[in-house]
Short mmCIF file of C-alpha atoms and ligand atoms in Angstrom, two decimals:
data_model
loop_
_atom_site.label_atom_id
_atom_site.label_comp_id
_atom_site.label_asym_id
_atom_site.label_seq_id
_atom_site.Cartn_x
_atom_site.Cartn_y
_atom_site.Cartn_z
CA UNK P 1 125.98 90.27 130.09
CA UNK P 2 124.96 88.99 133.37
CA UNK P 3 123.01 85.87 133.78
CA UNK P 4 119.84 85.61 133.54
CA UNK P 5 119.49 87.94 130.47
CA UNK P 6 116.14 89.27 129.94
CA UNK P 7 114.79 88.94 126.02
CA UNK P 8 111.85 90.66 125.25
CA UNK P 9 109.53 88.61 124.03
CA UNK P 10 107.75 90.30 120.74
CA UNK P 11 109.16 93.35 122.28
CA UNK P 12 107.23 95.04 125.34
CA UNK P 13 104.64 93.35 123.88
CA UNK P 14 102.35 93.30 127.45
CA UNK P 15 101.94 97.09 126.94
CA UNK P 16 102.43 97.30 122.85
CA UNK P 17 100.77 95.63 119.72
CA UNK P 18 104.20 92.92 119.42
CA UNK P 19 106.60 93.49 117.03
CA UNK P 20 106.79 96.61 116.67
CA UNK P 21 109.58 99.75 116.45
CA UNK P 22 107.92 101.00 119.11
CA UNK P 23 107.22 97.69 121.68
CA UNK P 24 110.86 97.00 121.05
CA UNK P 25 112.21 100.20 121.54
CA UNK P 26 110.19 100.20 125.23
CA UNK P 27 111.31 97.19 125.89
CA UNK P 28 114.80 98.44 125.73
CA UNK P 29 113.52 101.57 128.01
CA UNK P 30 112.36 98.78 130.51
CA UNK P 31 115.49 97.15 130.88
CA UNK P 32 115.67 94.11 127.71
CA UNK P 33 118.94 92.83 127.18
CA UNK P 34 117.41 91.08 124.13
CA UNK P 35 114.62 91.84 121.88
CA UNK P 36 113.23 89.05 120.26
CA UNK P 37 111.49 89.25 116.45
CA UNK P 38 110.11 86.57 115.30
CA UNK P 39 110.08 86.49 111.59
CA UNK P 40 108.01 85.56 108.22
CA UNK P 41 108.55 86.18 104.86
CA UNK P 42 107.24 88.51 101.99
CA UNK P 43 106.48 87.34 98.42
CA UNK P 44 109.44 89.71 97.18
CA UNK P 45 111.97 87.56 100.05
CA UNK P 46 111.94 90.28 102.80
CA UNK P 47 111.87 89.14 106.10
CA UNK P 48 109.57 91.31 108.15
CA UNK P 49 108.40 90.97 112.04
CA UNK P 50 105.51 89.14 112.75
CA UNK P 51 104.48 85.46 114.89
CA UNK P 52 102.76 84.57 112.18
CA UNK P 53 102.41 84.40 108.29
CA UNK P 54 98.64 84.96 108.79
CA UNK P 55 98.20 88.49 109.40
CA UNK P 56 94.78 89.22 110.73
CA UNK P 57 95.19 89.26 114.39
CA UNK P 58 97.86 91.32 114.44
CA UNK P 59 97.49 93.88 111.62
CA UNK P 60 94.79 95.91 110.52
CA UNK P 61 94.59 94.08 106.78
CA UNK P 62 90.83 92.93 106.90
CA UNK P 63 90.04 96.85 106.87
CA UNK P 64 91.89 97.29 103.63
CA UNK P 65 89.26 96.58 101.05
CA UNK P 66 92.03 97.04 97.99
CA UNK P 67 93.67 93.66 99.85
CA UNK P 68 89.44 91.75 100.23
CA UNK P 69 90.76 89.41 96.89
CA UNK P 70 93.66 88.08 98.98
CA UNK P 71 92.14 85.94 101.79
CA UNK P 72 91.99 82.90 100.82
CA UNK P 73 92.97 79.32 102.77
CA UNK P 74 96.35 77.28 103.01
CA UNK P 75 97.32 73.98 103.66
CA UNK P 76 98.37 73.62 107.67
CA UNK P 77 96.19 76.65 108.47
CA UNK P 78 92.35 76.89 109.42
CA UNK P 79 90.17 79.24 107.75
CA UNK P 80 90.80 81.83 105.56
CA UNK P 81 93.01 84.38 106.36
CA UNK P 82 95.93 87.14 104.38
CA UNK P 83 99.34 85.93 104.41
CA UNK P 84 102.65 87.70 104.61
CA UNK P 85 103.55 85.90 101.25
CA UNK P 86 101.36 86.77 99.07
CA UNK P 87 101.87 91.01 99.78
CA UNK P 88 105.08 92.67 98.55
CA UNK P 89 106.65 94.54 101.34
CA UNK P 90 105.56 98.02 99.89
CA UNK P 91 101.96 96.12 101.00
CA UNK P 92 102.85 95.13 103.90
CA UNK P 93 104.07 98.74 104.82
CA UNK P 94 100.81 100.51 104.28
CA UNK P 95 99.66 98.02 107.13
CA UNK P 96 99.33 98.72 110.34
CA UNK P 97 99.90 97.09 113.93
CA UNK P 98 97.02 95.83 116.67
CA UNK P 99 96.79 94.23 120.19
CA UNK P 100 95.63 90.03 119.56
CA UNK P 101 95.24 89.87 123.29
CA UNK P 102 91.91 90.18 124.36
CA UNK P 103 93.34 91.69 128.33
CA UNK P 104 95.53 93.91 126.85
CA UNK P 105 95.19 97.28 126.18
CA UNK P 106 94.30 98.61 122.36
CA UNK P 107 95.05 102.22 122.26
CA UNK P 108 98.09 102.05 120.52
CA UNK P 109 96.20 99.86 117.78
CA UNK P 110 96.36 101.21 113.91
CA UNK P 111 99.18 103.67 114.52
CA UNK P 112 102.51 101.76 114.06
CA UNK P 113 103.83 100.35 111.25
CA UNK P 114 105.19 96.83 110.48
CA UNK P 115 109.05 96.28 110.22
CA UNK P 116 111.64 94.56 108.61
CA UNK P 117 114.44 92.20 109.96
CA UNK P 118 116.55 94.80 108.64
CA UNK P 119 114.78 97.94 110.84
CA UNK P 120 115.13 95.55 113.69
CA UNK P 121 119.02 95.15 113.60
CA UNK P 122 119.41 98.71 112.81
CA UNK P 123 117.56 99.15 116.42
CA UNK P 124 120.00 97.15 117.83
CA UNK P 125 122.60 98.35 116.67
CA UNK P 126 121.65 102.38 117.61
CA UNK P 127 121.47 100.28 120.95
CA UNK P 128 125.05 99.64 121.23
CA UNK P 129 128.16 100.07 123.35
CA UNK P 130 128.08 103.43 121.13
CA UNK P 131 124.94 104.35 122.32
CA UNK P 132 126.83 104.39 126.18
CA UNK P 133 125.00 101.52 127.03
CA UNK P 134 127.43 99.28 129.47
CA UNK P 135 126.80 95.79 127.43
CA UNK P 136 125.44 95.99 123.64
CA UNK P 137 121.86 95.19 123.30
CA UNK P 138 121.15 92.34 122.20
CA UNK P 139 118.88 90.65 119.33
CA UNK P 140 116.99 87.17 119.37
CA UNK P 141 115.23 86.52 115.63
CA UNK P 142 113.29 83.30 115.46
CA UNK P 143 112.96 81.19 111.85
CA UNK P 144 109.06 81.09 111.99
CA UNK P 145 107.91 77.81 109.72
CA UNK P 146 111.25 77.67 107.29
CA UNK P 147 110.09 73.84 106.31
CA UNK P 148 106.94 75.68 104.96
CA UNK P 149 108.51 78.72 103.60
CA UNK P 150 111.50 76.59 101.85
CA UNK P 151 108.83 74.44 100.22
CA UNK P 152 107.16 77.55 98.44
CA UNK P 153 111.31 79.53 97.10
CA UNK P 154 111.97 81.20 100.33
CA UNK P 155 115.10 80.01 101.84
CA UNK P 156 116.33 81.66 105.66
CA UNK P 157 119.35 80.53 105.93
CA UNK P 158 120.98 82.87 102.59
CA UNK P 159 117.96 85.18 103.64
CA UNK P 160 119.14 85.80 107.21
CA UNK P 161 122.66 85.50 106.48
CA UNK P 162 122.14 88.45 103.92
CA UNK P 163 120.39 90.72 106.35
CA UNK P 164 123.88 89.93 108.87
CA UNK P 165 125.88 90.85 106.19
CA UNK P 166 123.93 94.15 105.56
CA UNK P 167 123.86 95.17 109.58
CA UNK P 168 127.83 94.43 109.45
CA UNK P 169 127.25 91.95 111.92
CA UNK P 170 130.62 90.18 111.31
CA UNK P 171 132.79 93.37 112.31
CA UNK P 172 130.23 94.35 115.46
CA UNK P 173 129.36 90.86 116.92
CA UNK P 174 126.37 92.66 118.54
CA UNK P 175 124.74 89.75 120.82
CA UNK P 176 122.75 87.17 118.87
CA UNK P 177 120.94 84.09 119.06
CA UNK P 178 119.14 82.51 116.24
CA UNK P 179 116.25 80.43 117.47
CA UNK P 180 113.75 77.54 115.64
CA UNK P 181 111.24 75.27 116.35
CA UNK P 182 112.38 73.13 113.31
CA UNK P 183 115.75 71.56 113.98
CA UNK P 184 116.83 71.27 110.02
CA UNK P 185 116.88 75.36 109.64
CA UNK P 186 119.45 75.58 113.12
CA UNK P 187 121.20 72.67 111.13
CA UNK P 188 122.03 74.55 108.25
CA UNK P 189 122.81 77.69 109.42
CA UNK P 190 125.59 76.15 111.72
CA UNK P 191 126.96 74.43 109.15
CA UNK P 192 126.96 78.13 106.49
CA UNK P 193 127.99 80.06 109.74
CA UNK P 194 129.53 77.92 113.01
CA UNK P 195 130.09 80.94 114.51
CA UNK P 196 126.22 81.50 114.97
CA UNK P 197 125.06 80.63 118.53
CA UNK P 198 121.67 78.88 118.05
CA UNK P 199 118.76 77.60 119.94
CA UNK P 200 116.68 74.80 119.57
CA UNK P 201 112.70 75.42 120.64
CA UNK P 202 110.90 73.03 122.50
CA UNK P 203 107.38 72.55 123.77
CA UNK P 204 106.82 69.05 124.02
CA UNK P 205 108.29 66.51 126.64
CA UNK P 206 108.87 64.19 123.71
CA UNK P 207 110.26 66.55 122.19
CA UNK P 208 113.43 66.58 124.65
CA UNK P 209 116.44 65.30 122.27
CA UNK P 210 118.50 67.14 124.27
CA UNK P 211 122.38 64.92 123.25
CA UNK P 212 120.92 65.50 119.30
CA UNK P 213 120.32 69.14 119.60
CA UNK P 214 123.89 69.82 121.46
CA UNK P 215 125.34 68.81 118.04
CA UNK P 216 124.76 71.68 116.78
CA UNK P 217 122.56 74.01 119.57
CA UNK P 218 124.59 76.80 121.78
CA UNK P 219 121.13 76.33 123.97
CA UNK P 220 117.37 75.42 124.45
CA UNK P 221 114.42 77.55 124.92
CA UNK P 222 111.76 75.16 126.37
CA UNK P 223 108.00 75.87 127.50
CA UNK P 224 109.00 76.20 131.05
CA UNK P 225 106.34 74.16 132.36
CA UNK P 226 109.07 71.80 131.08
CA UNK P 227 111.62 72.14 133.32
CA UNK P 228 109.70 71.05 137.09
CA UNK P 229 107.35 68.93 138.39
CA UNK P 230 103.71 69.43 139.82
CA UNK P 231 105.99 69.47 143.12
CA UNK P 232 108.36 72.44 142.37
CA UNK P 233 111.35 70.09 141.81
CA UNK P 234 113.63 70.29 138.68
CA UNK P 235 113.17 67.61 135.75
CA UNK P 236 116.37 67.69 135.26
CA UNK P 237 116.52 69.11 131.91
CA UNK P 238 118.24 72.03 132.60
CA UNK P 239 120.64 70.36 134.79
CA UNK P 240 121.19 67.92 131.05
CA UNK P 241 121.49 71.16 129.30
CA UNK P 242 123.98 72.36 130.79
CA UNK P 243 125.86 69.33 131.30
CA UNK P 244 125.95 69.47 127.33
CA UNK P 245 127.47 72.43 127.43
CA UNK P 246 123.54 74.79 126.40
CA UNK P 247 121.84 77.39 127.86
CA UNK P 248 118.50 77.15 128.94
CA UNK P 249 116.39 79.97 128.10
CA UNK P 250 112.28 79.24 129.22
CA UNK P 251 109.41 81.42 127.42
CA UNK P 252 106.86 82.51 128.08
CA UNK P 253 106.61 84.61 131.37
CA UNK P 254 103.46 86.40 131.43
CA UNK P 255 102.44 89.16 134.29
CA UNK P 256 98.80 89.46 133.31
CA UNK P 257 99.14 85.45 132.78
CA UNK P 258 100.24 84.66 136.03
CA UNK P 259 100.19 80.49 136.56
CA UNK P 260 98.14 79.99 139.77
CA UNK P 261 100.26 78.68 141.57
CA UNK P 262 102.49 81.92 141.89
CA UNK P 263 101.67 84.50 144.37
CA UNK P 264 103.05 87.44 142.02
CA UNK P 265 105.24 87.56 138.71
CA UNK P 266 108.37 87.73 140.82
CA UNK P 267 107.84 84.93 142.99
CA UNK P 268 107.59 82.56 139.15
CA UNK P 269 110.92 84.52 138.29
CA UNK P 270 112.48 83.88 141.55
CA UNK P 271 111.39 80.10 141.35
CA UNK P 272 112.85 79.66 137.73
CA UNK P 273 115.91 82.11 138.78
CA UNK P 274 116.82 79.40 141.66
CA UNK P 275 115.96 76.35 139.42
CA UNK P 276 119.29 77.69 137.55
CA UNK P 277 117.72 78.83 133.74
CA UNK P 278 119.99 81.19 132.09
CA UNK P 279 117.50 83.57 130.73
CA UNK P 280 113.90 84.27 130.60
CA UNK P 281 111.75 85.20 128.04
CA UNK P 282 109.12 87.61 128.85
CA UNK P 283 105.97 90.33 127.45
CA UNK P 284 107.03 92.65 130.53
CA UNK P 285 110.66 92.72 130.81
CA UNK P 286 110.02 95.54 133.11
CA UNK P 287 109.10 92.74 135.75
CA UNK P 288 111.53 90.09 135.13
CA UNK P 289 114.69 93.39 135.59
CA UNK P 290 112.60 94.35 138.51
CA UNK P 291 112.96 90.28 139.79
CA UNK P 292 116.53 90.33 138.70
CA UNK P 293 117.86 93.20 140.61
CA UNK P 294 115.64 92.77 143.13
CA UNK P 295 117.86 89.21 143.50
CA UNK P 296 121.17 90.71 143.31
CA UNK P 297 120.48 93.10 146.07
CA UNK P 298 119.36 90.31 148.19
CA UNK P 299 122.55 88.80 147.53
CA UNK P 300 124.70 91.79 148.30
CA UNK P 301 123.17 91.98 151.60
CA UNK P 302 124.30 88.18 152.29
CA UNK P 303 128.12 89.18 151.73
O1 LIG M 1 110.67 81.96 120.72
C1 LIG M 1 110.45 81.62 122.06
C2 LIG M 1 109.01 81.70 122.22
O2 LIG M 1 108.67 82.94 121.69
C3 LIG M 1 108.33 80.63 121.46
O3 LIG M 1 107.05 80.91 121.38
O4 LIG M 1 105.25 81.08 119.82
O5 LIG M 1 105.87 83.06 121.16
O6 LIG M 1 107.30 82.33 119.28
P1 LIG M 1 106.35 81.91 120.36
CA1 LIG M 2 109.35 83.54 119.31
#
């Protein structure tokens, strides 16, 4: 897969509610070479698609009035809200999908359903070599709060490993990365399964152990605002990263987010592009293929 590779970030989730069949299957229309699920748990141990355990701004719960008795508050959260582990997934199916951004559009609100891990490999895997596709699709699942969820019976490590097992992962090596913001998860799983490529999640500065996390990290997916300075120059982290051997993959390019000091979404990909990160993810991947070929042709010319 040429570098950088483009992972769709909650799907083509600038046009679609996020995490979704249907915002990852356009995303793989618009070019994705990942798509990228983030993941929670069920109280019956699925894992399902979702940014967060709290499921009001992204599902349609508060209208169900047979689910009214199960809002109710938890430790590390504000307010009361419905949470993916207190609803079976037979619940969680007779939800349905909505846009949380306020810019974005909501017509596609209340029609799609939520999926499972499993759904979301089986996606990737109809988007194959088999599927006469010239490099596999790939697929980018991200351990959402597994200190929290271990300290309540659910465990991702035998969880995810499970849900490998099932898509036959082991015989197909489709492309994966496993992602985290909590090192101890990424820790685990490379020491049940080495041959798991895995990257660490940073947003903090402080937070930029980058000789720990090559112990047992393939890469690094940093808030890009980490990686140069008010000036335009590189911090040097990436040039660290890959010194150690890990990729450097920045989130979270936004179109409809622009930062002001770019004069249009390819002139921030081009800027990160030349600062040397190895992949970008993005809610249009649309853009960031446009910025990518766009790139290559440039370089053809130069031969
Ligand atoms: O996983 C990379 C990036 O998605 C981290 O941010 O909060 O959108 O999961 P978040
Ligand atoms: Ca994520």
């Amino acid at each position: 897969m040429q570098k950088p590779i483009i992972i769709a970030h909650r799907g083509a989730s600038g046009y679609l509610p996020e995490h979704t069949i249907e915002a990852y299957q356009l995303a793989i229309d618009l070019g994705a070479d990942f798509i990228e699920p983030d993941m929670v748990f069920t109280k019956d141990g699925h894992l399902i698609a979702r940014h967060d355990h709290y499921l009001s701004t992204t599902t349609d719960v508060s209208d169900h009035k047979e689910f009214a008795d199960r809002k109710t508050t938890k430790t590390g959260h504000d307010g009361e809200d419905w949470f993916s582990e207190d609803f079976t997934l037979a619940e969680i199916k007779t939800l349905r999908a909505k846009q949380a951004m306020p810019q974005r559009s909501k017509q596609a609100d209340g029609k799609f359903k939520i999926p499972t891990i499993a759904e979301v490999f089986a996606l990737t895997r109809a988007n194959g070599v088999s599927a006469k596709r010239e490099v596999a699709l790939g697929v980018y699942p991200e351990t959402k709060l597994p200190g929290y969820f271990k300290s309540i019976g659910l465990d991702y490590q035998p969880a995810l490993v499970a849900e490998l097992e099932k898509a036959n992962w082991w015989q197909e090596q489709f492309p994966l990365f496993v992602q985290s913001f909590e090192a101890q998860i990424l820790i685990e799983l490379k020491n049940s399964n080495p041959e798991l490529a895995l990257i660490m999640l940073i947003e903090k500065k402080e937070d930029l152990l980058l000789e720990q996390y090559a112990k047992f990290a393939d890469g690094i997916g940093p808030f890009k605002a980490l990686l140069a300075d008010n000036k335009g120059k590189s911090t040097g982290v990436i040039e660290q990263a890959h010194a150690l051997g890990m990729q450097v993959h920045p989130w979270t390019f936004r179109s409809d987010q622009l930062p002001d000091v770019f004069a249009s979404p390819q002139a921030e990909y081009d800027f990160f592009f030349d600062l040397g990160v190895d992949g970008v993810f993005t809610d249009f991947c649309n853009d960031a293929k446009a910025a990518k070929l766009a790139r290559i042709a440039r370089t053809i010319k130069e031969l």
